[in-house]
CSV table of C-alpha atoms and ligand atoms in Angstrom, one decimal:
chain,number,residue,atom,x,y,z
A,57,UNK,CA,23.2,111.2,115.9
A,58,UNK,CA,24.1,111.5,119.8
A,59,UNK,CA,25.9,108.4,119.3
A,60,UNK,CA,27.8,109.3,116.6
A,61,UNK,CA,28.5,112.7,118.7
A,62,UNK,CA,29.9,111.2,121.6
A,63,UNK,CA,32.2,108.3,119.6
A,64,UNK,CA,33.4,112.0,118.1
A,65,UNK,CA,34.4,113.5,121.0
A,66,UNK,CA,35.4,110.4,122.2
A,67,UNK,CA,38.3,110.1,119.5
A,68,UNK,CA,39.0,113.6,119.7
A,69,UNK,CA,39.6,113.0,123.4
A,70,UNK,CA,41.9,110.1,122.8
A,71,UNK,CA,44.2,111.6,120.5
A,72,UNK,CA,44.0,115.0,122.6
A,73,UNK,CA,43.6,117.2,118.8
A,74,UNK,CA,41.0,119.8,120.1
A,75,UNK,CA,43.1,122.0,121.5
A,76,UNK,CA,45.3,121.9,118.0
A,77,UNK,CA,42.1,122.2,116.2
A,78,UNK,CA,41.2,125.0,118.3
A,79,UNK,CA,44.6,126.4,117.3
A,80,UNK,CA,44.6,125.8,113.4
A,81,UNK,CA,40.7,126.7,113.6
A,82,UNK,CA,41.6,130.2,115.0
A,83,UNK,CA,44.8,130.8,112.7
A,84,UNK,CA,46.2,132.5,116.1
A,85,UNK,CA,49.7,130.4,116.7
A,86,UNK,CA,51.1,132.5,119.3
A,87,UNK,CA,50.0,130.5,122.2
A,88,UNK,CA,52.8,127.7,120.7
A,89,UNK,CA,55.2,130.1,122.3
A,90,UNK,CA,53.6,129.2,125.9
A,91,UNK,CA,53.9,126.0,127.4
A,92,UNK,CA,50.4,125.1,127.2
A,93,UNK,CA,50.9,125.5,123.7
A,94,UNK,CA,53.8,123.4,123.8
A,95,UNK,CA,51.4,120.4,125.8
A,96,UNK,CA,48.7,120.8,122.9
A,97,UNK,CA,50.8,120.3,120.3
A,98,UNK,CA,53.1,117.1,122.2
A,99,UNK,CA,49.8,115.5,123.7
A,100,UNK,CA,48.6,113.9,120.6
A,101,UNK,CA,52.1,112.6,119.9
A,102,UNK,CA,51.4,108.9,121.5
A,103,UNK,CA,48.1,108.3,120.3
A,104,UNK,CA,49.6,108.8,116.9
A,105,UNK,CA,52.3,106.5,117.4
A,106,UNK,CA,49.7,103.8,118.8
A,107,UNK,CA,48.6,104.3,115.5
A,108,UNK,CA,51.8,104.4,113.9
A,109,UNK,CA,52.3,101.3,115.8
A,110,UNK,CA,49.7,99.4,114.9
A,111,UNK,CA,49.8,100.4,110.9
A,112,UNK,CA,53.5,98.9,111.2
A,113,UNK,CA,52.1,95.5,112.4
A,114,UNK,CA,49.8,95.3,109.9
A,115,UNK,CA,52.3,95.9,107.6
A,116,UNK,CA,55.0,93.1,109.0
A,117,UNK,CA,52.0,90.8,109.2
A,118,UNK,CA,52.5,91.2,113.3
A,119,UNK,CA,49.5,92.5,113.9
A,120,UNK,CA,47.7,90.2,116.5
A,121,UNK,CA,44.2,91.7,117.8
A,122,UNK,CA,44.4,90.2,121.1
A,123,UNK,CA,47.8,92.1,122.1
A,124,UNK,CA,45.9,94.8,122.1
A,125,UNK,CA,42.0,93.8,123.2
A,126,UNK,CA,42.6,94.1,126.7
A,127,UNK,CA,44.4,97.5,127.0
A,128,UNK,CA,41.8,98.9,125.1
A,129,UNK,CA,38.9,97.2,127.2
A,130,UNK,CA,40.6,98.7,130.4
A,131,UNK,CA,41.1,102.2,128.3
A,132,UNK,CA,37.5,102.4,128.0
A,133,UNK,CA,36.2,101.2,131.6
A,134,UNK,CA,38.6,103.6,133.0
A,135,UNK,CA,37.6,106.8,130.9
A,136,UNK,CA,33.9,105.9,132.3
A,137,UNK,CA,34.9,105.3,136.2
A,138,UNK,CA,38.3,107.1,137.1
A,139,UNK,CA,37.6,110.2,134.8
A,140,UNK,CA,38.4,113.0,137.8
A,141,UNK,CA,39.4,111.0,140.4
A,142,UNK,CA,43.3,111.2,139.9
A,143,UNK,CA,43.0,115.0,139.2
A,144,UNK,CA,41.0,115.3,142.4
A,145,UNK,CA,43.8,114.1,144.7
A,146,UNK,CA,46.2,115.9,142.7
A,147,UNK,CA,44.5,119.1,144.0
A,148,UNK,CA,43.6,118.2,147.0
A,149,UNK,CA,47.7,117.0,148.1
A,150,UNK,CA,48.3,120.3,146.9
A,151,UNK,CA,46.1,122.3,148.9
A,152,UNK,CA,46.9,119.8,152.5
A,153,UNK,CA,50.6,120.1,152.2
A,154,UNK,CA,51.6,123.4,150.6
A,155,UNK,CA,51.5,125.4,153.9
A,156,UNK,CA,54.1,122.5,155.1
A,157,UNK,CA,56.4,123.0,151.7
A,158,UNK,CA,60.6,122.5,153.6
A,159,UNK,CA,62.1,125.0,150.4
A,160,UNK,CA,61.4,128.3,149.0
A,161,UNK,CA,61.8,126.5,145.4
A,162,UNK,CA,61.6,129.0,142.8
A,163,UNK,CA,60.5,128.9,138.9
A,164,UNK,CA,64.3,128.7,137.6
A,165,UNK,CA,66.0,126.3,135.4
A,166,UNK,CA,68.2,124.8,138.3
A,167,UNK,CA,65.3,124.6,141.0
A,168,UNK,CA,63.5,122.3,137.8
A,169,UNK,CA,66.5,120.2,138.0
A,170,UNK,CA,66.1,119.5,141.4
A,171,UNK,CA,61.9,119.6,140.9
A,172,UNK,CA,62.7,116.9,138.7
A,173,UNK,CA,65.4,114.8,140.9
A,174,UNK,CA,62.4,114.9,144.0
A,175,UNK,CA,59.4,113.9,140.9
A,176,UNK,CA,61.6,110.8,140.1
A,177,UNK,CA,62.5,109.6,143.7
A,178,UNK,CA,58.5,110.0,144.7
A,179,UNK,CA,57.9,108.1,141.3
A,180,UNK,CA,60.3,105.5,142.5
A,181,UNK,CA,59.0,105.3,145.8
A,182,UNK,CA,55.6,105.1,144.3
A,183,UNK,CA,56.0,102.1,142.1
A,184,UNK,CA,58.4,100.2,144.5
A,185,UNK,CA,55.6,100.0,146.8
A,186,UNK,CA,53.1,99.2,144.4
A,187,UNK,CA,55.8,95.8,143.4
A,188,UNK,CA,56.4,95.2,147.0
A,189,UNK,CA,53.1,95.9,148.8
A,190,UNK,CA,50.5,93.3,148.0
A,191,UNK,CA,47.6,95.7,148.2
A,192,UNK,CA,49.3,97.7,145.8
A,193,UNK,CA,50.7,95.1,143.7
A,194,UNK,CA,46.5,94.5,143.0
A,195,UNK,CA,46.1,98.3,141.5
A,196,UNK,CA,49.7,97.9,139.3
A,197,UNK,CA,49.7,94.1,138.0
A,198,UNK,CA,47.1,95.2,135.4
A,199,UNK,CA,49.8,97.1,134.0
A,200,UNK,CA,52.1,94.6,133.9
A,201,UNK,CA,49.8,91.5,132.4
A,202,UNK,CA,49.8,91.9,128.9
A,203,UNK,CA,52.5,89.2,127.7
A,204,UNK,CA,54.0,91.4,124.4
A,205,UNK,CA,54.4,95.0,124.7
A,206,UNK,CA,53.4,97.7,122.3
A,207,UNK,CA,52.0,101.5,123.2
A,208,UNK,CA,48.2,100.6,124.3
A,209,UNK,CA,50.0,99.0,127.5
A,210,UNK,CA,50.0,102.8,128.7
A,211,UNK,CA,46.9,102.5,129.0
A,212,UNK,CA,46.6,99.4,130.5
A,213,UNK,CA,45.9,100.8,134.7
A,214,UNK,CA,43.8,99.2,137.2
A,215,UNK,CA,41.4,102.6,137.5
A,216,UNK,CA,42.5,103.5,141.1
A,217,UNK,CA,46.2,103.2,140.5
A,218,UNK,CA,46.4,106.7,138.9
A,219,UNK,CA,44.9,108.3,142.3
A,220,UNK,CA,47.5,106.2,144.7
A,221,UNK,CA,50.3,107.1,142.4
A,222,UNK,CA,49.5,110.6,142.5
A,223,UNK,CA,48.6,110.8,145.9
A,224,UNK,CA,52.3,109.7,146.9
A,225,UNK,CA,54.5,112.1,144.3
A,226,UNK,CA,52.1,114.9,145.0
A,227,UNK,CA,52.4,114.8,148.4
A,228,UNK,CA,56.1,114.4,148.0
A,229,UNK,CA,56.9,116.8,145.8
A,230,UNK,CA,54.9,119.4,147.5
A,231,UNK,CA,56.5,118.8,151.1
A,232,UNK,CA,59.6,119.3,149.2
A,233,UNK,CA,58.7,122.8,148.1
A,234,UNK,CA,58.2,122.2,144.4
A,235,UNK,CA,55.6,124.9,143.4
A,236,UNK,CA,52.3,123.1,141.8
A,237,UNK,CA,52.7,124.7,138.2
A,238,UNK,CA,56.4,123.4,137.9
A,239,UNK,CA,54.8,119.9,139.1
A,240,UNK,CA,52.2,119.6,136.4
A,241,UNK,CA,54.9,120.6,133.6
A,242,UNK,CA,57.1,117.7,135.1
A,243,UNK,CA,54.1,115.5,135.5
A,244,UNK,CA,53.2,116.2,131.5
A,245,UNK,CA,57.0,115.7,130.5
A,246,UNK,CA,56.6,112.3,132.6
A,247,UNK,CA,53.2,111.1,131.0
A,248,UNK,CA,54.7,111.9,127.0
A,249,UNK,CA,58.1,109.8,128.4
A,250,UNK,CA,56.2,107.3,130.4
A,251,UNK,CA,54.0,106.4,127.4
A,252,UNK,CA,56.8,106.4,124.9
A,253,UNK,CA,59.1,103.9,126.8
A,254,UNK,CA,56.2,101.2,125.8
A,255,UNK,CA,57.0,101.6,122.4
A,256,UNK,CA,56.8,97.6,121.0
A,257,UNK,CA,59.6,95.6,119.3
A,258,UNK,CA,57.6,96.3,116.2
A,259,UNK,CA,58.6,100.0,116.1
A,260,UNK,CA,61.9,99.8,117.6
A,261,UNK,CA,63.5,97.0,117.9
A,262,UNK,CA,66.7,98.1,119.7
A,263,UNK,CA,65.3,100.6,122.3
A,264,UNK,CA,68.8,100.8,124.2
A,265,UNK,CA,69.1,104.6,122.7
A,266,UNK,CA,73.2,104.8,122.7
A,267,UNK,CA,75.0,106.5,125.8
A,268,UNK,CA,71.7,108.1,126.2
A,269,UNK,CA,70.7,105.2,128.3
A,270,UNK,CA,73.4,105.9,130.4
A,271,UNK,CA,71.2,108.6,132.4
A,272,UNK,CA,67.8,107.8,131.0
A,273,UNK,CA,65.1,105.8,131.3
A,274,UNK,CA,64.9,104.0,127.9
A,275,UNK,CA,62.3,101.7,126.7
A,276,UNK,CA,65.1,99.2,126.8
A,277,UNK,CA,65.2,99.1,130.5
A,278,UNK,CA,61.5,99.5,130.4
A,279,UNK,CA,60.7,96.5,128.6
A,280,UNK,CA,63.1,94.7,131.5
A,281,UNK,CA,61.1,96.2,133.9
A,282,UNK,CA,58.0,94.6,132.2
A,283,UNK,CA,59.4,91.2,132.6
A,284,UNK,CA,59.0,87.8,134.4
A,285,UNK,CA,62.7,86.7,134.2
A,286,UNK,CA,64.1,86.0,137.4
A,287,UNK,CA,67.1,88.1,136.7
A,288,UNK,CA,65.2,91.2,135.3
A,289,UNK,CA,61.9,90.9,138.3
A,290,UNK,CA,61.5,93.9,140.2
A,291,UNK,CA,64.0,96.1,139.0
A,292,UNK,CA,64.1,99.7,136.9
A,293,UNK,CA,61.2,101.4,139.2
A,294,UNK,CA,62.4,104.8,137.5
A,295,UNK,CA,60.7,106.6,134.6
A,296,UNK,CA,62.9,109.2,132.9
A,297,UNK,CA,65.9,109.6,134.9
A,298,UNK,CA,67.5,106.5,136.0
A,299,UNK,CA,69.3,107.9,139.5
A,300,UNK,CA,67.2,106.1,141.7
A,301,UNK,CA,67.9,103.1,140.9
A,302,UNK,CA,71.1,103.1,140.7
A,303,UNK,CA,71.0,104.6,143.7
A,304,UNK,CA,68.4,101.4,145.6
A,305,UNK,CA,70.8,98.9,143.4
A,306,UNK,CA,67.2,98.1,141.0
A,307,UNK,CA,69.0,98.8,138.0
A,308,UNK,CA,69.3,96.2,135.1
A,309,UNK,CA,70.2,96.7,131.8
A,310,UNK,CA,68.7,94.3,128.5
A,311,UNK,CA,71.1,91.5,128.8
A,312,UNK,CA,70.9,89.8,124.9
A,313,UNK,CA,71.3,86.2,126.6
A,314,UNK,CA,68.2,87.1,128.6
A,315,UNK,CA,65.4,87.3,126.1
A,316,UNK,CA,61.9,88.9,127.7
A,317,UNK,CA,59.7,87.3,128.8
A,318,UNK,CA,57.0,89.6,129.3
A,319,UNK,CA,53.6,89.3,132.2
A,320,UNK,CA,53.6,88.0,135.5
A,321,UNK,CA,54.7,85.4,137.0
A,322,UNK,CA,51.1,83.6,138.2
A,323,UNK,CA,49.2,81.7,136.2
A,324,UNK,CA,47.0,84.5,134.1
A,325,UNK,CA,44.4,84.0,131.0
A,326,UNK,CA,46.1,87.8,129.7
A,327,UNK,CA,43.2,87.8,127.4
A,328,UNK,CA,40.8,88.0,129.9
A,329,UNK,CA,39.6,91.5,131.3
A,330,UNK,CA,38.6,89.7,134.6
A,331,UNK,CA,41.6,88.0,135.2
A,332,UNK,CA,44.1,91.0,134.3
A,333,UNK,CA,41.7,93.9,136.1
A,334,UNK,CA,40.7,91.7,139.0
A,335,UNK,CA,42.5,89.0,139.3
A,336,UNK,CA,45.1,89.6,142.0
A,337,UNK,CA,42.5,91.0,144.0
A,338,UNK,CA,40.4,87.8,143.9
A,339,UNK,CA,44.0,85.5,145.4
A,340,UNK,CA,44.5,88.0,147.7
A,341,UNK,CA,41.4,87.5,149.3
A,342,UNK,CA,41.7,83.8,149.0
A,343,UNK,CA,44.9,84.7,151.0
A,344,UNK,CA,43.1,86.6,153.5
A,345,UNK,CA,40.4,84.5,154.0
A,346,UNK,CA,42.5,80.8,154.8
A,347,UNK,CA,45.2,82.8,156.7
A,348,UNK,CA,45.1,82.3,160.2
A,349,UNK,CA,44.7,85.1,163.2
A,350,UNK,CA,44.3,88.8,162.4
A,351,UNK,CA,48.1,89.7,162.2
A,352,UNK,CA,48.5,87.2,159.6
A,353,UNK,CA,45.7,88.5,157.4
A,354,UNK,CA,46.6,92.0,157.9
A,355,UNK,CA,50.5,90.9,156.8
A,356,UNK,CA,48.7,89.5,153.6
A,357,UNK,CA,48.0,92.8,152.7
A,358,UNK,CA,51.2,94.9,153.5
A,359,UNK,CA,53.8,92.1,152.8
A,360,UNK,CA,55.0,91.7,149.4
A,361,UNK,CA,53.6,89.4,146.8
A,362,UNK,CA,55.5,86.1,147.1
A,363,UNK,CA,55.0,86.4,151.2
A,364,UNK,CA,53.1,83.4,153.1
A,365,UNK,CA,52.3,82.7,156.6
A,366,UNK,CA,53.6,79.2,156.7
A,367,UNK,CA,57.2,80.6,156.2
A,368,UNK,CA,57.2,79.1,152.4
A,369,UNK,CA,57.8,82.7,150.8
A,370,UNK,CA,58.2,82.7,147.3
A,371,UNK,CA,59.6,86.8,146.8
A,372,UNK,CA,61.0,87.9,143.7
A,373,UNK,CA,63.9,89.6,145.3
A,374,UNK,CA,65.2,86.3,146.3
A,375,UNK,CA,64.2,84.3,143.1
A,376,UNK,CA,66.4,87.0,141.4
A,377,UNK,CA,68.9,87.0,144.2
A,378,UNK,CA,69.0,83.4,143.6
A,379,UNK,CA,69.4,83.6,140.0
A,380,UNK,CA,72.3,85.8,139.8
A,381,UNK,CA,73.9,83.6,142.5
A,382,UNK,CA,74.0,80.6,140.1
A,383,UNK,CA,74.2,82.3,136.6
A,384,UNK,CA,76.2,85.2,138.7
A,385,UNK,CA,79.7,84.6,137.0
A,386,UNK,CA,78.2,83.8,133.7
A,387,UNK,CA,75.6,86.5,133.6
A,388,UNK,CA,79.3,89.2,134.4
A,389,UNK,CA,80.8,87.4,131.0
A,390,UNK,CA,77.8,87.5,128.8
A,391,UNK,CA,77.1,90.9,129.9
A,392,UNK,CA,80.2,91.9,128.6
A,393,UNK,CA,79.8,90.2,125.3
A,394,UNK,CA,76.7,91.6,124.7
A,395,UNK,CA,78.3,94.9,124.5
A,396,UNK,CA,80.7,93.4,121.7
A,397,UNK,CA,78.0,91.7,119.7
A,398,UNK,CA,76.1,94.3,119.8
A,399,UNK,CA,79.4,96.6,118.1
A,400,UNK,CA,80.3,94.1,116.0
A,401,UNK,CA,76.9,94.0,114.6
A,402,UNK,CA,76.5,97.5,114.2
A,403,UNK,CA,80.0,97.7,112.2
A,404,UNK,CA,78.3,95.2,109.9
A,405,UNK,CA,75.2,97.0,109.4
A,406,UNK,CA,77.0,99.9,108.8
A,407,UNK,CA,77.5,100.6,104.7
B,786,LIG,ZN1,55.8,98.2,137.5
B,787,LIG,ZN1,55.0,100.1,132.0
């Protein structure tokens, strides 16, 4: 019976529905007019689509169990280990840096604008380091193994990556004066976006989203982000607003010549838990280990993936550097095609 209990709560705590139920349950729907009525009723809205998801598979004979085994193993090992820890150094950033905040930021619609501008540079500075730090890179890659994509790779996160992550834009945000209760509504609106930009091929094929994708985020560039061709490695670090990298020069739109290639570029078994929750750990060690001298084992750890002692780096900023020299010309011409295949086969679909 306790069993059965806790797989309850367990689903109930996946799809987020007991604060809805609560609501229905009570008949009382004024707290919809509040914003915390606002996150009960948006929270469930991924899960269902996983669902969604997964039920449109099934129906175009897509569905392939081992796409999504290993995002639910790391789902479940991370519920039991990294339950508070992220929420934890949440509130303790806030309470260390708040006396130290550099603007009076007050609750208005314009000072959320800005709230929002600060959120997205300290989540770009986040995930740039976690690509370009090797320590780092260990805690992220998990996110990035799984070689199709669909929405359980949202919940595909080494279990200390949350707690980094939030660490940095925290701290960030709070130095910058944004008040804690406008960060936890941008960090909400973040998680709901950041989960739907995994959406798979399977429920929406096109993801570009029309001149939207002009100043957001779309899964589109997401899925680019989530790839291991050289031209499309390292780049689109942003997660609703795409200013920062067009600021840093990461930005790189789907290019239809370029088909994904999702994963990473070592040699992974993506069906293996070990491998995708520990295995960049276990060669960075190896790294450690054979390097030679204590400068070069502590470079191991702060130097991007790719680096090596002997001078034989192998960095994905110049295999894409690299690629762009030689396809460079080609890459400007098919770039601009794309755009008219893409309208010419839109004015054929259209009746
Ligand atoms: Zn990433
Ligand atoms: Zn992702």
């Amino acid at each position: 019976m306790e069993i059965l209990e806790i797989l309850r709560d367990e689903i109930a705590g996946f799809f987020s529905i007991s604060g809805l139920v609560e609501i229905i349950r009570s008949g009382d729907y004024s707290s919809l007019r509040s914003w915390k009525g606002i996150q009960t009723v948006l929270s469930p809205l991924i899960p269902f689509i996983v669902i969604i998801e997964i039920l449109l598979a099934f129906a175009h004979k897509k569905f392939n169990r081992s796409e999504y085994k290993i995002p639910f193993f790391i789902y479940v090992f991370n519920r039991v280990i990294g339950k508070f820890i992220s929420l934890c150094v949440v509130a303790y950033c806030v309470g260390l840096f708040s006396p130290y905040a550099l603007l009076p930021v007050s609750l208005t619609w314009y000072w959320f604008i800005y709230g929002y501008i600060v959120w997205e540079f300290a989540h770009f500075i986040y995930h740039y380091l976690a690509h370009k730090v090797r320590l780092f890179w260990c805690l992220h890659s998990s996110h990035h193994a799984p070689e199709q994509m669909n929405l359980s790779v949202t919940y595909a996160h080494f279990f200390l990556e949350g707690p980094y992550a939030d660490f940095i834009r925290t701290s960030i945000c709070i130095l910058a004066g944004v008040p804690p209760v406008m960060l936890f509504a941008i960090m909400f609106i973040d998680g709901t976006w950041g989960g739907f930009i995994h959406v798979g091929e399977n429920f929406m094929k096109n993801a570009r989203l029309g001149f939207l994708g002009k100043f957001i985020l779309t899964p589109s560039h997401h899925r680019v982000h989530h790839a291991r061709n050289p031209l499309y490695m390292d780049t689109n670090f942003c997660n609703l607003l795409n200013v920062w990298d067009r600021v840093f020069k990461t930005y790189q739109p789907e290019r239809d010549h370029v088909p994904i290639q999702y994963g990473i570029t070592r040699n992974i078994n993506a069906g293996n838990f070990f491998d995708v929750y520990f295995g960049e750990f276990y060669y960075l060690i190896k790294d450690v280990v054979r390097a030679p001298g204590i400068k070069n084992k502590f470079l191991y750890l702060i130097m991007p993936p790719g680096w090596d002692h002997t001078g034989n780096h192998k960095l994905a900023k110049d295999i894409r550097q690299q690629y762009i020299k030689e396809h460079g010309q080609k890459s400007l011409i098919d770039s601009l095609l794309d755009g008219d295949r893409r309208k010419s086969a839109e004015a054929h679909a259209s009746p």
